[in-house]
Tab-separated table of C-alpha atoms in Angstrom:
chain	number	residue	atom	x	y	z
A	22	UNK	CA	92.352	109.268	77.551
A	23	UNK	CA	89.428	111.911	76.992
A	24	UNK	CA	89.465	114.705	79.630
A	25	UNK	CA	86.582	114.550	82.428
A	26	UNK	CA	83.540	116.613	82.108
A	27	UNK	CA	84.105	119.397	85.390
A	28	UNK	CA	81.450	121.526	85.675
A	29	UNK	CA	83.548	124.488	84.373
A	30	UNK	CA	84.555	122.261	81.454
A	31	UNK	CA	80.705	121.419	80.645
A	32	UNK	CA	79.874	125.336	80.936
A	33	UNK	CA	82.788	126.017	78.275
A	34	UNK	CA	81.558	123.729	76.027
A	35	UNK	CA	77.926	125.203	76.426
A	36	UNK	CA	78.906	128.705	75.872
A	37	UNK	CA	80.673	128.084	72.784
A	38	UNK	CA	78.490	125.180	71.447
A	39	UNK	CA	75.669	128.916	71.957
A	40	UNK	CA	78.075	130.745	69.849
A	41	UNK	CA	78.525	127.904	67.222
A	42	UNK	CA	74.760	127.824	66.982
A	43	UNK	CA	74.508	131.297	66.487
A	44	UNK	CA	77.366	131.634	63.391
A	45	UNK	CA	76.412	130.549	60.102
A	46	UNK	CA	77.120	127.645	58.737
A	47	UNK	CA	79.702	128.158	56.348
A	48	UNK	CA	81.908	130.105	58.794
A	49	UNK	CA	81.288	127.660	61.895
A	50	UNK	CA	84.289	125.083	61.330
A	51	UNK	CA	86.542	128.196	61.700
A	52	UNK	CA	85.032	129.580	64.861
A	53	UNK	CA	85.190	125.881	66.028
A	54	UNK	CA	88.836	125.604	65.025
A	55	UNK	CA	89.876	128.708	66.728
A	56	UNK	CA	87.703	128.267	69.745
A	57	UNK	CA	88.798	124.877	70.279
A	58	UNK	CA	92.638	125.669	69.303
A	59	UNK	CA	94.445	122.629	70.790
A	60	UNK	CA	91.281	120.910	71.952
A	61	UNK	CA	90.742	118.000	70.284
A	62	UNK	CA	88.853	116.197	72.874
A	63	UNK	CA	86.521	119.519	73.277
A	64	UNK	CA	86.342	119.910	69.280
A	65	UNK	CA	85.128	116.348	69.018
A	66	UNK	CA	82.550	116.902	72.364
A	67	UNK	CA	80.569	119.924	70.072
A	68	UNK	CA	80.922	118.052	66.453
A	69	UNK	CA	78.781	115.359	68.155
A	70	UNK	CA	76.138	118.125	69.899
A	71	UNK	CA	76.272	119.825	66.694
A	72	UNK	CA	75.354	116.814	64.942
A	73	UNK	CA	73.035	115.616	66.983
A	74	UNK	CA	68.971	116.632	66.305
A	75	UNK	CA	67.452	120.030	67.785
A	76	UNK	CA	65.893	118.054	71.155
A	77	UNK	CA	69.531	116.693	72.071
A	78	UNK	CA	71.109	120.053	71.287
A	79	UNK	CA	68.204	122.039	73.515
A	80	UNK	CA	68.271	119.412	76.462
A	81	UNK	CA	71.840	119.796	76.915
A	82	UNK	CA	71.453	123.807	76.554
A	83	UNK	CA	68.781	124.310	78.770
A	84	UNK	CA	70.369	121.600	81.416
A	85	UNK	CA	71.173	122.766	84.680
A	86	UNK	CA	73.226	120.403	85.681
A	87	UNK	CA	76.347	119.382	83.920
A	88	UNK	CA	76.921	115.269	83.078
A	89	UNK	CA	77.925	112.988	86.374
A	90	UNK	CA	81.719	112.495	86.364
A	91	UNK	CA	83.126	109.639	88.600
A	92	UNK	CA	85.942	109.792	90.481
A	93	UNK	CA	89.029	107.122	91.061
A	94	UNK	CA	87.820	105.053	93.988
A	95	UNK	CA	84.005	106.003	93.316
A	96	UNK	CA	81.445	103.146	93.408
A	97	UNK	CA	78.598	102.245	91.299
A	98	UNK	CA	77.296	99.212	93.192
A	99	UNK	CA	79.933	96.474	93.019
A	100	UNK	CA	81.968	98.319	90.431
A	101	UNK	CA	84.931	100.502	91.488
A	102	UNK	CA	85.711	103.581	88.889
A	103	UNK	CA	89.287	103.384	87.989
A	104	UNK	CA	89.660	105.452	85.116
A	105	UNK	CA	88.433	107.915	82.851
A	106	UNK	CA	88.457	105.822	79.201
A	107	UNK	CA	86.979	108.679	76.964
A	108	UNK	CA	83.982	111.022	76.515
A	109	UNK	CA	82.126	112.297	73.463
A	110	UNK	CA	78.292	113.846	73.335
A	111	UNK	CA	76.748	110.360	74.273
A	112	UNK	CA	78.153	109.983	77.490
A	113	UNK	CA	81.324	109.266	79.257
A	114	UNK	CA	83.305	105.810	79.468
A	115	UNK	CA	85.589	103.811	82.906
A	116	UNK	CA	87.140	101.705	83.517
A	117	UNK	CA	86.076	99.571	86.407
A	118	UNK	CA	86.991	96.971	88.734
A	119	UNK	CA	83.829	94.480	88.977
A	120	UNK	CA	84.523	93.635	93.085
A	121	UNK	CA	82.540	90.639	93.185
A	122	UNK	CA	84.358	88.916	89.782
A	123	UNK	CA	87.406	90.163	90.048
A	124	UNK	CA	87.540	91.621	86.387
A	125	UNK	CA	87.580	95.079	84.505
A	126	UNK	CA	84.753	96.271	83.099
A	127	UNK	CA	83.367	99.089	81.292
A	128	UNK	CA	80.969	101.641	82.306
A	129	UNK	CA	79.066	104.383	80.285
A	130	UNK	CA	77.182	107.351	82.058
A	131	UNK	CA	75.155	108.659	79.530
A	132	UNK	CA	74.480	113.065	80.378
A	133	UNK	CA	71.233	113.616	82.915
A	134	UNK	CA	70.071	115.587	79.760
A	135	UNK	CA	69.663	112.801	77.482
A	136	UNK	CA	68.189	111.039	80.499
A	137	UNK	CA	65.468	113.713	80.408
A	138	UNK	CA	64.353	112.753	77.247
A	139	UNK	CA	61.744	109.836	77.997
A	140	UNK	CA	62.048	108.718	74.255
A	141	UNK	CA	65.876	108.828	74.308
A	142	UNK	CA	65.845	107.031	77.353
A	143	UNK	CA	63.380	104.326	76.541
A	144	UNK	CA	65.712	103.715	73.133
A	145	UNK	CA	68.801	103.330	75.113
A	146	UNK	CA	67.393	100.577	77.617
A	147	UNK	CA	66.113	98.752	74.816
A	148	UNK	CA	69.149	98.494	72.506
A	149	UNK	CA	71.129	97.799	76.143
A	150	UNK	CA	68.140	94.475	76.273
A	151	UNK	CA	68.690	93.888	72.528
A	152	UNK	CA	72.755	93.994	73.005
A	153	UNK	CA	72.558	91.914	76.512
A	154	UNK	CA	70.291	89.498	74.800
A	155	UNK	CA	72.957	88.372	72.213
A	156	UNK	CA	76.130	86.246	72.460
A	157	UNK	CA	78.609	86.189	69.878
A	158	UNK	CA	82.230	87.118	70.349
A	159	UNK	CA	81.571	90.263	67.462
A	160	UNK	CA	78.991	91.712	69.840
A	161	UNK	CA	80.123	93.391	72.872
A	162	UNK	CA	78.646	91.849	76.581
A	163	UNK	CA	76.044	93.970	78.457
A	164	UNK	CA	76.484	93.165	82.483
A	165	UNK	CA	73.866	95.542	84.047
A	166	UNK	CA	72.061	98.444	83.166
A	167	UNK	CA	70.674	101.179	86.039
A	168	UNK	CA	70.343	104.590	87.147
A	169	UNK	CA	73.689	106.738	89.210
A	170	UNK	CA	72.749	109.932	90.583
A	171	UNK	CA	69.766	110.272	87.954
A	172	UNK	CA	72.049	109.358	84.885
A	173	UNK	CA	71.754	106.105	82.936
A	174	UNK	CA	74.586	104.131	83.257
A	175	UNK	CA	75.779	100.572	81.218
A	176	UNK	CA	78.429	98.328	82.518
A	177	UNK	CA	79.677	96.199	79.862
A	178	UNK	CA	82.996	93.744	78.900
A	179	UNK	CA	85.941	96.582	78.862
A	180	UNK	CA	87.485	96.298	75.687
A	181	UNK	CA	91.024	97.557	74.911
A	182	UNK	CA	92.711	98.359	71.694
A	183	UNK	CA	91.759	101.387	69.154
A	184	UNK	CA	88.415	101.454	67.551
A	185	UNK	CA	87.924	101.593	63.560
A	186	UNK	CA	87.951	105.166	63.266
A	187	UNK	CA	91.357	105.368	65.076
A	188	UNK	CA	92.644	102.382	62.847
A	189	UNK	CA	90.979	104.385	59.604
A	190	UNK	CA	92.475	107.892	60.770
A	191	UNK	CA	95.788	106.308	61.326
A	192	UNK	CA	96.199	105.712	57.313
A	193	UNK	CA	96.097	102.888	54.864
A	194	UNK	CA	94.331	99.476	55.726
A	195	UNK	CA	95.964	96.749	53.621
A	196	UNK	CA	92.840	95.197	51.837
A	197	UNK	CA	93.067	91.770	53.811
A	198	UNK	CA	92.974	93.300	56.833
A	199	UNK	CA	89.835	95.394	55.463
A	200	UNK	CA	88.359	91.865	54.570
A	201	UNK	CA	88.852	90.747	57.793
A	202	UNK	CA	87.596	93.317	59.510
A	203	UNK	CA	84.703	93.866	57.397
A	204	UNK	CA	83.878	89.885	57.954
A	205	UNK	CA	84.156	90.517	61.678
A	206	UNK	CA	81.862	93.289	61.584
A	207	UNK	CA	78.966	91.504	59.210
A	208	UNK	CA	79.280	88.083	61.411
A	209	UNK	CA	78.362	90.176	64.745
């Protein structure tokens, strides 16, 4: 499970995200490596800012306020935060107890920075309409989009298992299950 966002964490990640910024490019992985050291979650939070474009990168520099973090027991309407799932540069990811179906769900908090950005923002509620708007069992199930504390939030079908780039990292796919996959992937 990725490690929640505290505001001393977020700072951390600023400062050396600054640092990365300011060391050239061919001697940044190293600075990352050692400034990271046993990090992996933290390394993987500033590959994603560094990859991101210059407006992402500056919003999230020039924030004030670090992302919104939930809390076991914490509500978002009829949802009930159970658990931190993960976290990356796009946001962070619960698990939830939907109160009023009696199922899990998932919810991503996308960083009040991104939420500054009106273009950003506008993007993400339309590919949350676009997603919402399909049904196939390929295509995961949008539930509600809204606002927490000035941060976007989704709340979608919680799905468990590893993703493709855990399954890929892991090793050797055996080519059938590469078919499949790649079938599942291309119906959706």
């Amino acid at each position: 499970d990725g490690e929640s966002m505290t505001p001393e964490r977020w700072q951390q990640i600023k400062s050396i995200l600054e640092d990365a910024l300011e060391t050239p490019l061919q001697e940044r992985s190293a600075f990352l490596d050692q400034a990271c050291s046993d990090d992996a979650e933290m390394r993987k939070e500033l590959d994603s800012l560094l990859k991101s474009n210059e407006e992402v990168r500056s919003s999230f520099l020039y924030s004030t306020f670090p992302p919104v973090t939930l809390i076991r027991g914490s509500r978002i309407g009829e949802y009930e935060v159970r658990t931190l799932v993960g976290s990356g540069g796009m946001g962070e990811v619960y698990r939830a107890r939907d109160t009023r179906l009696d199922r899990d769900v998932a919810i991503k908090v996308l960083p009040a920075y991104l939420s500054s950005d009106r273009d950003r923002l506008r993007r993400f509620e339309q590919e949350a309409l676009a997603t919402a708007a399909l049904n196939h069992p390929n295509i995961l199930s949008v539930f509600q989009f809204g606002s927490f504390e000035g941060a976007p939030y989704l709340v979608t079908e919680l799905l468990d298992g590893e993703t493709l780039g855990e399954l890929i990292r892991r090793g050797h796919i055996a080519q059938r299950k590469a078919i499949d996959l790649a079938a599942q992937i291309a119906q959706g």
